[in-house]
CSV table of C-alpha atoms in Angstrom, one decimal:
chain,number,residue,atom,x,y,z
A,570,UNK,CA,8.4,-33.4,72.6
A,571,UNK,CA,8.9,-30.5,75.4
A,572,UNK,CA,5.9,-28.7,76.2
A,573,UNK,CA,8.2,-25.7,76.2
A,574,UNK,CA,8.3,-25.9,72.6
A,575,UNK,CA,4.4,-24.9,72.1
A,576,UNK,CA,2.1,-22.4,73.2
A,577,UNK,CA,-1.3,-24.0,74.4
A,578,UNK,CA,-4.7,-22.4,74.9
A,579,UNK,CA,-7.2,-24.0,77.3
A,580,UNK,CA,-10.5,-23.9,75.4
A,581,UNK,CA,-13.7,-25.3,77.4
A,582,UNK,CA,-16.5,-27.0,75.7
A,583,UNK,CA,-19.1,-24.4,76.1
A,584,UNK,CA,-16.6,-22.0,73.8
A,585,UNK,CA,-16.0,-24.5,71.2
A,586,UNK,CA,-20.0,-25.0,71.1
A,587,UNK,CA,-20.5,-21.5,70.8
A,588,UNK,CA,-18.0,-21.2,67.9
A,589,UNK,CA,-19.5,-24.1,65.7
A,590,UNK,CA,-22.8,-21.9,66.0
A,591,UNK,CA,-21.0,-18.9,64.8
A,592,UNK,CA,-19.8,-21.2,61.8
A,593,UNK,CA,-23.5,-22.9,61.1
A,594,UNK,CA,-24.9,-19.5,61.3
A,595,UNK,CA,-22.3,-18.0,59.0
A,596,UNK,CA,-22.8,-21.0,56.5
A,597,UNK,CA,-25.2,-19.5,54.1
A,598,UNK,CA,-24.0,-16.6,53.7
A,599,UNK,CA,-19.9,-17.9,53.1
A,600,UNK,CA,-22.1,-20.6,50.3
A,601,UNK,CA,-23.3,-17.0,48.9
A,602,UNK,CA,-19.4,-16.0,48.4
A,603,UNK,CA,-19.0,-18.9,46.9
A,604,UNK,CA,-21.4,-18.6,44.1
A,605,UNK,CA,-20.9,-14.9,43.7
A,606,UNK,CA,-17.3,-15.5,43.5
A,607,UNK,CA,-18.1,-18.2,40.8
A,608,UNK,CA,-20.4,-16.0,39.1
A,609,UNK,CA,-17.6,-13.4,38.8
A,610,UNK,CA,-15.0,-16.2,36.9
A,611,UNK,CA,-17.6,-16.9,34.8
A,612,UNK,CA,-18.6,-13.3,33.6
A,613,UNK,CA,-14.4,-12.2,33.4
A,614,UNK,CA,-13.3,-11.0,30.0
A,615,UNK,CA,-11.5,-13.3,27.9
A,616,UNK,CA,-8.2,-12.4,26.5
A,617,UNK,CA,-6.7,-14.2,23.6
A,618,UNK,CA,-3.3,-13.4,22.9
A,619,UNK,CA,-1.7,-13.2,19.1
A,620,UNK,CA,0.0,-15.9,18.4
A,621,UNK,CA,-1.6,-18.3,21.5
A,622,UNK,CA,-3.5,-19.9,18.5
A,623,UNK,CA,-1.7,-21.3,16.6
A,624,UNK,CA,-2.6,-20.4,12.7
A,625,UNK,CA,-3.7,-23.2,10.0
A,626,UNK,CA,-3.8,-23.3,6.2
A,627,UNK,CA,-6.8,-23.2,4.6
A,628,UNK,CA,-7.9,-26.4,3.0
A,629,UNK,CA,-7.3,-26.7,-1.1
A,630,UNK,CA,-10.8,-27.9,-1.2
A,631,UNK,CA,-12.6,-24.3,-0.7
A,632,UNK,CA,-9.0,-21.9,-1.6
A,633,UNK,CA,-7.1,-21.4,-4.6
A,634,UNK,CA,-3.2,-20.6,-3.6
A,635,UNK,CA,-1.9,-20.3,0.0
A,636,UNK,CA,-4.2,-19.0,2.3
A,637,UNK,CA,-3.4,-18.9,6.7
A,638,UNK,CA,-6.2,-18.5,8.9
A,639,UNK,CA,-5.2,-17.4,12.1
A,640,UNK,CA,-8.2,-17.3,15.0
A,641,UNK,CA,-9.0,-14.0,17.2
A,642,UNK,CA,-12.1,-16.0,18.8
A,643,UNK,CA,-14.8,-18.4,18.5
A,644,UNK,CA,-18.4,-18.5,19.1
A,645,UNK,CA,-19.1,-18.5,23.1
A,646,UNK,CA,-22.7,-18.5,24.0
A,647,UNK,CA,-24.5,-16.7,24.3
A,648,UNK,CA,-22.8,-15.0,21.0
A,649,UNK,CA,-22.5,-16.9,17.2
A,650,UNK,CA,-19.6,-15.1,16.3
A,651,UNK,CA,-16.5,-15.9,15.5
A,652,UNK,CA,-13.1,-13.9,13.4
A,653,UNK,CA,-9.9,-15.1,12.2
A,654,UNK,CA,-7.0,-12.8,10.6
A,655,UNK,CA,-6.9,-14.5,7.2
A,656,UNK,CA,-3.6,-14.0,4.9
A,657,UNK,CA,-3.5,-14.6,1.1
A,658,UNK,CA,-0.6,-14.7,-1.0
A,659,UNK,CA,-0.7,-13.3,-4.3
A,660,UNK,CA,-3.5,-14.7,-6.5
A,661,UNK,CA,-4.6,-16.8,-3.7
A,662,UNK,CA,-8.5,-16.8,-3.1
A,663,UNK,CA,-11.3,-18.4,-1.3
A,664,UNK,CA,-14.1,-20.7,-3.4
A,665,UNK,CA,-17.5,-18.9,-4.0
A,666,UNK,CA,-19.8,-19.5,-0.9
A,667,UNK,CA,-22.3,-17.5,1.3
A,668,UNK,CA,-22.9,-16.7,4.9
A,669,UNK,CA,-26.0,-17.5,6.7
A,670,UNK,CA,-25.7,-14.6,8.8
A,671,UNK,CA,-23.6,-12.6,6.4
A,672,UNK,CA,-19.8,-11.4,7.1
A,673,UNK,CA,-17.7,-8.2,7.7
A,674,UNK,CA,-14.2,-8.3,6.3
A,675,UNK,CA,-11.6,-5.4,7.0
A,676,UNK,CA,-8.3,-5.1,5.0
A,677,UNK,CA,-5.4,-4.8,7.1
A,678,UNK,CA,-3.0,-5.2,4.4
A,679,UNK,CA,-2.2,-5.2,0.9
A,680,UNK,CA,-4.7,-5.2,-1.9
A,681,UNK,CA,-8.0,-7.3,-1.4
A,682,UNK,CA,-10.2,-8.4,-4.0
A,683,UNK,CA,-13.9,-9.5,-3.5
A,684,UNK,CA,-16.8,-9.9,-5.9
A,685,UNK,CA,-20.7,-10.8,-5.5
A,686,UNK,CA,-22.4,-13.0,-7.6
A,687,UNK,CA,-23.4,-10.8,-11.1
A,688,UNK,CA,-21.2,-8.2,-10.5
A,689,UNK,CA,-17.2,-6.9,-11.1
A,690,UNK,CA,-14.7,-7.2,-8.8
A,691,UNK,CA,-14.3,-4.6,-6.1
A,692,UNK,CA,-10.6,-3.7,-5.0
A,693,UNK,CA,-10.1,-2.9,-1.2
A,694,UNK,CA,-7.1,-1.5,0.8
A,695,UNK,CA,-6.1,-1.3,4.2
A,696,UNK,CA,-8.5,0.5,6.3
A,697,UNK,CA,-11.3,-0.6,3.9
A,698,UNK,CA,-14.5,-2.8,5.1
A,699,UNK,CA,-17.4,-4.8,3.3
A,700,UNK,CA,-20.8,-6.0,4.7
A,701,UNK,CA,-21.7,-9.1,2.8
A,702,UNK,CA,-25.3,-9.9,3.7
A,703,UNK,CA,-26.6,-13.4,5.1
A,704,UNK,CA,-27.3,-16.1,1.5
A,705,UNK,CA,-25.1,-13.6,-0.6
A,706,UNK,CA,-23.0,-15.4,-3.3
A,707,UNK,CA,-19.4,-14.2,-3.4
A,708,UNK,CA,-15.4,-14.8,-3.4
A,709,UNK,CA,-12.5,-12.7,-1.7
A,710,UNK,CA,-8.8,-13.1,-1.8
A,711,UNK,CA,-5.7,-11.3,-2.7
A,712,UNK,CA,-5.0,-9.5,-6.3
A,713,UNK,CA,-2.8,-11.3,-8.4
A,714,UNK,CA,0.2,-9.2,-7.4
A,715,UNK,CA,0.1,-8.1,-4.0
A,716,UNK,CA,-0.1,-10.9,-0.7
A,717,UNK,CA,-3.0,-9.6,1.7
A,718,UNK,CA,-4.7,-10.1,5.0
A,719,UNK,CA,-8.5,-8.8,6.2
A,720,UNK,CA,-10.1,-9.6,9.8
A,721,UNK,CA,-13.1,-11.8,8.6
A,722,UNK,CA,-16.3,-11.7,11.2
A,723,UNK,CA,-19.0,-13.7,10.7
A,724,UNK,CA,-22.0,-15.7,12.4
A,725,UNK,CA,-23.5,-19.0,13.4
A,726,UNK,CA,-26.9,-20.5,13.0
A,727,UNK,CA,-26.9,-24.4,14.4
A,728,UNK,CA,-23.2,-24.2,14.5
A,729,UNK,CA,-22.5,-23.5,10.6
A,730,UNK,CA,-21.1,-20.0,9.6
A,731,UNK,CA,-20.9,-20.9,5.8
A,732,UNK,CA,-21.9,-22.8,3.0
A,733,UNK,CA,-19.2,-23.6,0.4
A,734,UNK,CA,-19.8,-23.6,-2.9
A,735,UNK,CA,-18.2,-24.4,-6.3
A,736,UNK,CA,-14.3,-22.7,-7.1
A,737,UNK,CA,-13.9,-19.5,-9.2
A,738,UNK,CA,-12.9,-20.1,-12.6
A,739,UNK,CA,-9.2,-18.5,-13.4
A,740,UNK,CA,-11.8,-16.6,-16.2
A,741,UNK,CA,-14.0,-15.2,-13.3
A,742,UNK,CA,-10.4,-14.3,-11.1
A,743,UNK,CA,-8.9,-12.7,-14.1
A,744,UNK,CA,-11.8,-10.3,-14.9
A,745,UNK,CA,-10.4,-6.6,-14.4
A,746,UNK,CA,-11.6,-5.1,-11.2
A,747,UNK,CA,-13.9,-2.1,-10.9
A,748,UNK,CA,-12.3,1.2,-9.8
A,749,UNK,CA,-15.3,2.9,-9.3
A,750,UNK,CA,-14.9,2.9,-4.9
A,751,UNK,CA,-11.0,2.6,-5.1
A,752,UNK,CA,-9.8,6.2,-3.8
A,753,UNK,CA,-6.2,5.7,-3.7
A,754,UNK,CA,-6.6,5.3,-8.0
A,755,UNK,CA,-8.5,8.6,-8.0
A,756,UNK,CA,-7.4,12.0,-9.5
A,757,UNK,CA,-6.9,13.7,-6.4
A,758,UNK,CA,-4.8,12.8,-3.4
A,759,UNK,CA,-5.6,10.0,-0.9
A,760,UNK,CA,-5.7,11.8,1.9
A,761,UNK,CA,-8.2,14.5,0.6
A,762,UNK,CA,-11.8,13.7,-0.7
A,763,UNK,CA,-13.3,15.4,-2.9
A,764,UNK,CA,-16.0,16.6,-0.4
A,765,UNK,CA,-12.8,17.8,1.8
A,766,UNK,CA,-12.1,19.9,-1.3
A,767,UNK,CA,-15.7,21.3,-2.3
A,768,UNK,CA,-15.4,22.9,1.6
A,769,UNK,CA,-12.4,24.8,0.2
A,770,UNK,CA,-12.5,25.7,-2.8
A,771,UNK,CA,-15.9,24.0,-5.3
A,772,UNK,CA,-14.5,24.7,-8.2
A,773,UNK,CA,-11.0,23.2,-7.8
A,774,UNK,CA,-13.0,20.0,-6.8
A,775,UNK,CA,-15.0,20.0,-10.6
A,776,UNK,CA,-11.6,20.5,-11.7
A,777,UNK,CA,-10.2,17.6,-10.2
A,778,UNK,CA,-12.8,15.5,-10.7
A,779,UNK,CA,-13.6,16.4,-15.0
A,780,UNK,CA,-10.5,18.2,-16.1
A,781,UNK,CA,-8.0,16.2,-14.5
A,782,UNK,CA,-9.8,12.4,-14.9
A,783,UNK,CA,-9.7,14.0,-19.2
A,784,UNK,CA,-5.9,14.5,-19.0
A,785,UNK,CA,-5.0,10.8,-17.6
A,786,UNK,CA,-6.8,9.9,-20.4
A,787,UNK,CA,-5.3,11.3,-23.2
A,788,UNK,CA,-3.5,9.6,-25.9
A,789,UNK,CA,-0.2,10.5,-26.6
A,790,UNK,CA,1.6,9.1,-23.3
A,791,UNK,CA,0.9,5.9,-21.7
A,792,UNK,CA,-1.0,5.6,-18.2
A,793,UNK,CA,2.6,3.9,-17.1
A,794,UNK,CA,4.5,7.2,-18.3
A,795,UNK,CA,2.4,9.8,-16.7
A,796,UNK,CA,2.6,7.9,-13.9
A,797,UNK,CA,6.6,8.6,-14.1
A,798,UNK,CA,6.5,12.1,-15.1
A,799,UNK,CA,3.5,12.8,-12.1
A,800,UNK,CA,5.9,11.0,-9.2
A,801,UNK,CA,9.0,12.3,-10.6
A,802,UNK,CA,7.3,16.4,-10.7
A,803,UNK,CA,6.1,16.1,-7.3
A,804,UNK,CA,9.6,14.4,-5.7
A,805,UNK,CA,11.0,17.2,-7.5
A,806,UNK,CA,8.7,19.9,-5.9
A,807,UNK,CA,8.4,17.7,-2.5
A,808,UNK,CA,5.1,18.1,-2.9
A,809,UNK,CA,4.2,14.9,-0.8
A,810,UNK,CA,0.3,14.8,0.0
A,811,UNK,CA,0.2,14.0,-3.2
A,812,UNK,CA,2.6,10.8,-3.5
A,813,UNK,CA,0.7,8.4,-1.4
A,814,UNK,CA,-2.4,8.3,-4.6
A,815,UNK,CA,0.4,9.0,-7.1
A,816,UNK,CA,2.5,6.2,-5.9
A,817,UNK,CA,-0.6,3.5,-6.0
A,818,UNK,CA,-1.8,5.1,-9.0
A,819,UNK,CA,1.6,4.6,-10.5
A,820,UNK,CA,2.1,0.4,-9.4
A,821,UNK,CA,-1.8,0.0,-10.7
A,822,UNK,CA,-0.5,1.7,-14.3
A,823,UNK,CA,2.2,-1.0,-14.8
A,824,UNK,CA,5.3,0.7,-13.0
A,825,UNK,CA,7.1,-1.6,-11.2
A,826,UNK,CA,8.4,-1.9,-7.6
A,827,UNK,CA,11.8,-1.9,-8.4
A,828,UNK,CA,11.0,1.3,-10.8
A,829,UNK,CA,9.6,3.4,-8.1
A,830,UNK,CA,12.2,2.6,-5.9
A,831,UNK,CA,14.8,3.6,-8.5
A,832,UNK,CA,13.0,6.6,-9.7
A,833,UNK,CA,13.4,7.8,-6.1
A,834,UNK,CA,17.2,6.7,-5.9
A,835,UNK,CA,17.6,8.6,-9.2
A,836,UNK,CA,16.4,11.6,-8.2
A,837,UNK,CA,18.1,12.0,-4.8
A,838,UNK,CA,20.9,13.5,-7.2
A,839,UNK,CA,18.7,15.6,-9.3
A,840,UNK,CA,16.1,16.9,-6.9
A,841,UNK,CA,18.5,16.7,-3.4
A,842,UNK,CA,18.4,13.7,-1.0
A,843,UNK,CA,15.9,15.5,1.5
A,844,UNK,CA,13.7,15.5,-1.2
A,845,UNK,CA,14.3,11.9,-2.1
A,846,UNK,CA,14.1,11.2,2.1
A,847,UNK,CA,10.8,12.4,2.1
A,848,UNK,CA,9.6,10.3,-1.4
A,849,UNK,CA,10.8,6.8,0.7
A,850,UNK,CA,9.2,7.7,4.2
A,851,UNK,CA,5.6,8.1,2.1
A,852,UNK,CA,6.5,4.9,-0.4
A,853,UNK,CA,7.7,3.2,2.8
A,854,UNK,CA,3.9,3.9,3.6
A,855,UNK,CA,2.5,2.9,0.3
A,856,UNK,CA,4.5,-0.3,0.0
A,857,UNK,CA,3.9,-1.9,3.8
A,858,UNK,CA,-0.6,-2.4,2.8
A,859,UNK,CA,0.7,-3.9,-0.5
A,860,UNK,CA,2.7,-6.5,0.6
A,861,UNK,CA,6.0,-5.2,-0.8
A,862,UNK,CA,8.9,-6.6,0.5
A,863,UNK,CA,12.9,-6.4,-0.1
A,864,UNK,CA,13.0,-9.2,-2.9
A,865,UNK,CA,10.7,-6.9,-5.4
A,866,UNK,CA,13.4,-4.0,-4.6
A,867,UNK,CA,16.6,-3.3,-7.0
A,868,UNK,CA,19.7,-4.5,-5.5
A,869,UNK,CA,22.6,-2.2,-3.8
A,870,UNK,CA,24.4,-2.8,-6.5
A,871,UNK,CA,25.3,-5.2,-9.2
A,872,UNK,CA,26.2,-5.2,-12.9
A,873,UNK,CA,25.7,-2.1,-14.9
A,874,UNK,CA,24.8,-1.2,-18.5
A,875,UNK,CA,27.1,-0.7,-21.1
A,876,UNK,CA,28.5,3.1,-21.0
A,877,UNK,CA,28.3,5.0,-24.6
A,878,UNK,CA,32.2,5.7,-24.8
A,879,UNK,CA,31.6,8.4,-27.3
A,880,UNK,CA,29.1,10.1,-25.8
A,881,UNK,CA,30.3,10.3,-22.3
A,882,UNK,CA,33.9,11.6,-23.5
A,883,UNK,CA,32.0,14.5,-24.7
A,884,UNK,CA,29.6,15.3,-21.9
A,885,UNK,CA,32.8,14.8,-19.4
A,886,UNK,CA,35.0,17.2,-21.7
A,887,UNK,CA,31.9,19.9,-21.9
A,888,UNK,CA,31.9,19.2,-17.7
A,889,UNK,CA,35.1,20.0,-17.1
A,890,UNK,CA,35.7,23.1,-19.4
A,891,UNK,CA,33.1,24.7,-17.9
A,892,UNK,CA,32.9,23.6,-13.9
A,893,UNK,CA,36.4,22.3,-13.8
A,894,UNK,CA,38.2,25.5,-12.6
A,895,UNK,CA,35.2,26.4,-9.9
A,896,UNK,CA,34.4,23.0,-8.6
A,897,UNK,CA,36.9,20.4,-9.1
A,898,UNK,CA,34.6,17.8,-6.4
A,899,UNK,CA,31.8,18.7,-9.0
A,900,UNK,CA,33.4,17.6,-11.9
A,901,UNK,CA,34.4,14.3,-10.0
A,902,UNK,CA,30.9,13.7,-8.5
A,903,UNK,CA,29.0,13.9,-11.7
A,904,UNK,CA,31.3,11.5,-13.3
A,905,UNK,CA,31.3,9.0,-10.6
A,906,UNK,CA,28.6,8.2,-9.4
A,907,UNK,CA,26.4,10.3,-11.5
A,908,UNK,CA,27.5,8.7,-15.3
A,909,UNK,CA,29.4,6.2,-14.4
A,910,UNK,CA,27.3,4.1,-12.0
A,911,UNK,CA,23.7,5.6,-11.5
A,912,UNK,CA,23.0,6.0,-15.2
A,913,UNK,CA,23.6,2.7,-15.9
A,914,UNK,CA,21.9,1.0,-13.3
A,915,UNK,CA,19.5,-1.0,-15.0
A,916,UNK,CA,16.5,-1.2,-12.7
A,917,UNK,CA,15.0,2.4,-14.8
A,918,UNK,CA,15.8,1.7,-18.7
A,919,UNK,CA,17.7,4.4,-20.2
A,920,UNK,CA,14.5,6.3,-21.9
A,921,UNK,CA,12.4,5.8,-18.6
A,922,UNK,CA,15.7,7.7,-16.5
A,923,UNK,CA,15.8,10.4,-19.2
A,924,UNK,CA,12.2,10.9,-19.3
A,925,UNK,CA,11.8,11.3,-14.9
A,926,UNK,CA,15.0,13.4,-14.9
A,927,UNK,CA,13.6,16.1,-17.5
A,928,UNK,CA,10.1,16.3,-15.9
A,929,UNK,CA,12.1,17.0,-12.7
A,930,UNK,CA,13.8,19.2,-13.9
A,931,UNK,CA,10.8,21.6,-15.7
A,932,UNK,CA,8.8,20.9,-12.2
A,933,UNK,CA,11.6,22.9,-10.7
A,934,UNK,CA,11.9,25.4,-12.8
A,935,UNK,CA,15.4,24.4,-13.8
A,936,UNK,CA,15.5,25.3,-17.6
A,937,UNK,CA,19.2,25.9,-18.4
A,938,UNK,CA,19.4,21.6,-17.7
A,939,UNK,CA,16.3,20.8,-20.2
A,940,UNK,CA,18.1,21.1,-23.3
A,941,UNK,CA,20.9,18.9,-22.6
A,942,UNK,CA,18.3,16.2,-20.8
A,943,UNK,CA,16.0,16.7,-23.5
A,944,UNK,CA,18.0,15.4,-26.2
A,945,UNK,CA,19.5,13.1,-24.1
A,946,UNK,CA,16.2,11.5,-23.5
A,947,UNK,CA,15.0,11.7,-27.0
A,948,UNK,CA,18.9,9.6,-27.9
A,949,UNK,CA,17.2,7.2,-25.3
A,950,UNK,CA,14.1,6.5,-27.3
A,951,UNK,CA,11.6,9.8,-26.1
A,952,UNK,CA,9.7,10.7,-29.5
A,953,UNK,CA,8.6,14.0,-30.0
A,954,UNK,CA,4.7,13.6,-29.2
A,955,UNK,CA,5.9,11.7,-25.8
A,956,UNK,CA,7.9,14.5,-24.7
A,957,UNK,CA,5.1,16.9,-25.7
A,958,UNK,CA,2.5,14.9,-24.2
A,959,UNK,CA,4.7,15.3,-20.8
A,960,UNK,CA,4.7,18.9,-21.3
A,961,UNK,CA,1.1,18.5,-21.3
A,962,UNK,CA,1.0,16.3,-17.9
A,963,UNK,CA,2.9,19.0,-16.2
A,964,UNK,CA,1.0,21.5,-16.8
A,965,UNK,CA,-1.3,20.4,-13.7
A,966,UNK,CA,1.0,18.7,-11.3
A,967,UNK,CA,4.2,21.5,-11.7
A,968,UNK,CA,1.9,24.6,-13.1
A,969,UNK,CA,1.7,26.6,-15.9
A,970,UNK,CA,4.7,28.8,-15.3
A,971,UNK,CA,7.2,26.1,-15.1
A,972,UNK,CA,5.9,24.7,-18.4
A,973,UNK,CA,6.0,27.9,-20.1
A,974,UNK,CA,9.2,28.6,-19.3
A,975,UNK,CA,10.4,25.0,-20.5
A,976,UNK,CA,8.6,25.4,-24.1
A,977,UNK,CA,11.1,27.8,-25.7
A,978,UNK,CA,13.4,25.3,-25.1
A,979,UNK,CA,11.7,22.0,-26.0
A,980,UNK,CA,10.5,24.0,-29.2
A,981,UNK,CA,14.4,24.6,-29.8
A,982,UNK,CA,15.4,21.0,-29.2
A,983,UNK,CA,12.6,19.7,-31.5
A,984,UNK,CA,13.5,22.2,-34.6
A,985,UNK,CA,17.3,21.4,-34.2
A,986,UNK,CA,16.4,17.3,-34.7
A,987,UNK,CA,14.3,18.1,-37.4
A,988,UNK,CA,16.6,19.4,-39.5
């Protein structure tokens, strides 16, 4: 090689000497770095990442149903703890067992169930958490209807964080859950307590609490069909703090998925679609914790009921003579899609349709529509002490005005099918 092509520097002896000093002296101090360096790696935080562990299903030995556990961490010393997101499809549900340290859960979504030895079974929802103490006896899983998913925390002694134990009977499952802690089944509204309202106003909260539990329970009108007339006054009256509660209240009492959706669809055309808009961003709300998904929703469209030929030549006839010459559109609107295809959609049976769209209509004061709507719904199946039952319901949840002004009417209705 040419010397050209590198760059030496003379270096005498003495200066290398002097430089391997500098490099023994520094010594103890670079094996300091070292450790401290080393020390630092071992005292970073930890990130796990969803989804970098990959979930597994829970063994049919200790689970009834389906049940993924999916890790957030495990025990590192010096902690015992470890948590796993755990998802359970509807009716699915862990063995009875305990804890030797105890356990937290916390609901994410959906409806959970969990019950301790000797007592009923408590319903959580998202947002919800239970403290199980260490050696307690219990079971928690999903509701028979509704998937769900809680964080489940829980601690090591010796390296075992629980004790299995035998399964729960489908007796012991199917016992009815207490309601006593739920707050989205209460009277009031789920975003209020009624603490929040005894700073306001302390009667209105003993109201709520004694004179409006009383009317729920009257006979007269099923839990299901208050349900209906409650969501149907308050889409009507966009009245929406109400209609997260109303809305759970209304899937506990037996109203289906697809009928709340259609109740909502149905009343678009009787109460407005901005009313309507605001009924699906709160049920969009409602349905999300409970597992609701697009299969439990009515379809787009599909086959309809059969149309009453008689009947609907008469209300079209009646329609025309007296919008025809105003509002031609009108006249075409209300027969199609109004009668022709909403009507007989058959996700709301024809009584339950009748029955929302004349509590609608009293919530909003419009009483020149009851009579037709009334006797429409009593054609549909309605009886007498049903439809003054609902009178009843909306007293509270569309005020005493509005029902007032609807009686005159409902009084006509009922002494003209009398007679």
């Amino acid at each position: 090689m040419s010397r050209a092509n590198y760059d030496f520097i003379p270096v005498s002896w003495r200066t290398l000497v002097k430089a391997a000093g500098v490099i023994v002296l520094a010594l103890p101090a670079i094996l300091r770095a070292q450790d401290s360096v080393a020390e630092k790696q071992e005292s970073r935080i930890e990130i796990k990442r969803r989804g970098s562990q990959p979930p597994t299903e829970a063994p049919a030995e200790h689970f009834t149903g389906r049940v993924r556990i999916e890790p957030l961490f495990q025990e590192n010393d010096p902690s015992h703890t470890s948590a796993a997101y755990v998802t359970f499809e509807p009716g699915a549900h862990s063995a009875w067992h305990t804890h030797p340290l105890g356990q937290i859960l916390i609901v994410t979504a959906g409806m959970c169930w969990v019950q301790r030895w000797g007592d009923a079974i408590e319903e959580l929802r998202p947002g919800d958490a239970v403290w199980i103490p260490p050696g307690q006896k219990h079971w928690h899983g999903a509701s028979p209807t509704s998937a769900m998913t809680h964080i489940a925390i829980q601690g090591a002694v010796d390296g075992k964080n629980i004790d299995w134990m035998e399964k729960v009977t489908e007796e012991q499952y199917n016992m009815k859950p207490s309601t006593k802690t739920n707050a989205q089944s209460d009277a009031f509204s789920s975003l209020l307590t009624l603490d929040d309202i005894r700073t306001v106003a302390p009667a209105l909260a003993r109201y709520t609490k004694e004179t409006l539990a009383d009317l729920w329970k009257r006979p007269g009108l099923s839990a299901r069909d208050r349900s209906l007339v409650t969501i149907a006054a308050l889409i009507a009256r966009n009245q929406t703090t109400e209609l997260p509660s109303q809305f759970n209240r209304a899937l506990d009492n037996g109203v289906k998925v697809s009928e709340v959706s259609e109740v909502i669809t149905h009343l678009a055309f009787y109460s407005g679609w901005a009313n309507a808009m605001s009924a699906v961003a709160v049920a969009k709300g409602v349905f999300r914790p409970r597992g609701i998904g697009a299969d439990q929703l009515p379809p787009a469209s599909g086959p309809l009921l059969p149309i009453d030929k008689a009947a609907e030549t008469q209300r079209a006839t009646s329609v025309e003579q007296n919008v025809g010459s105003v509002a031609p559109g009108v006249v075409q609107f209300t027969s199609d899609p109004l009668f022709h295809d909403l009507w007989l959609r058959p996700a709301l049976a024809p009584r339950d349709r009748s029955l929302v769209t004349v509590s609608a209509l009293i919530a909003s004061g419009q009483v020149a529509q009851i009579t037709y709507h009334l006797n429409r719904a009593m054609d549909n199946g309605l009886t007498k002490s049903e439809a003054s039952e609902m009178l009843t319901q909306l007293l509270f949840y569309a005020g005493w005005p509005n029902v007032f002004s609807a009686i005159p009417v409902a009084k006509e209705v009922f002494e003209k099918r009398t007679k």
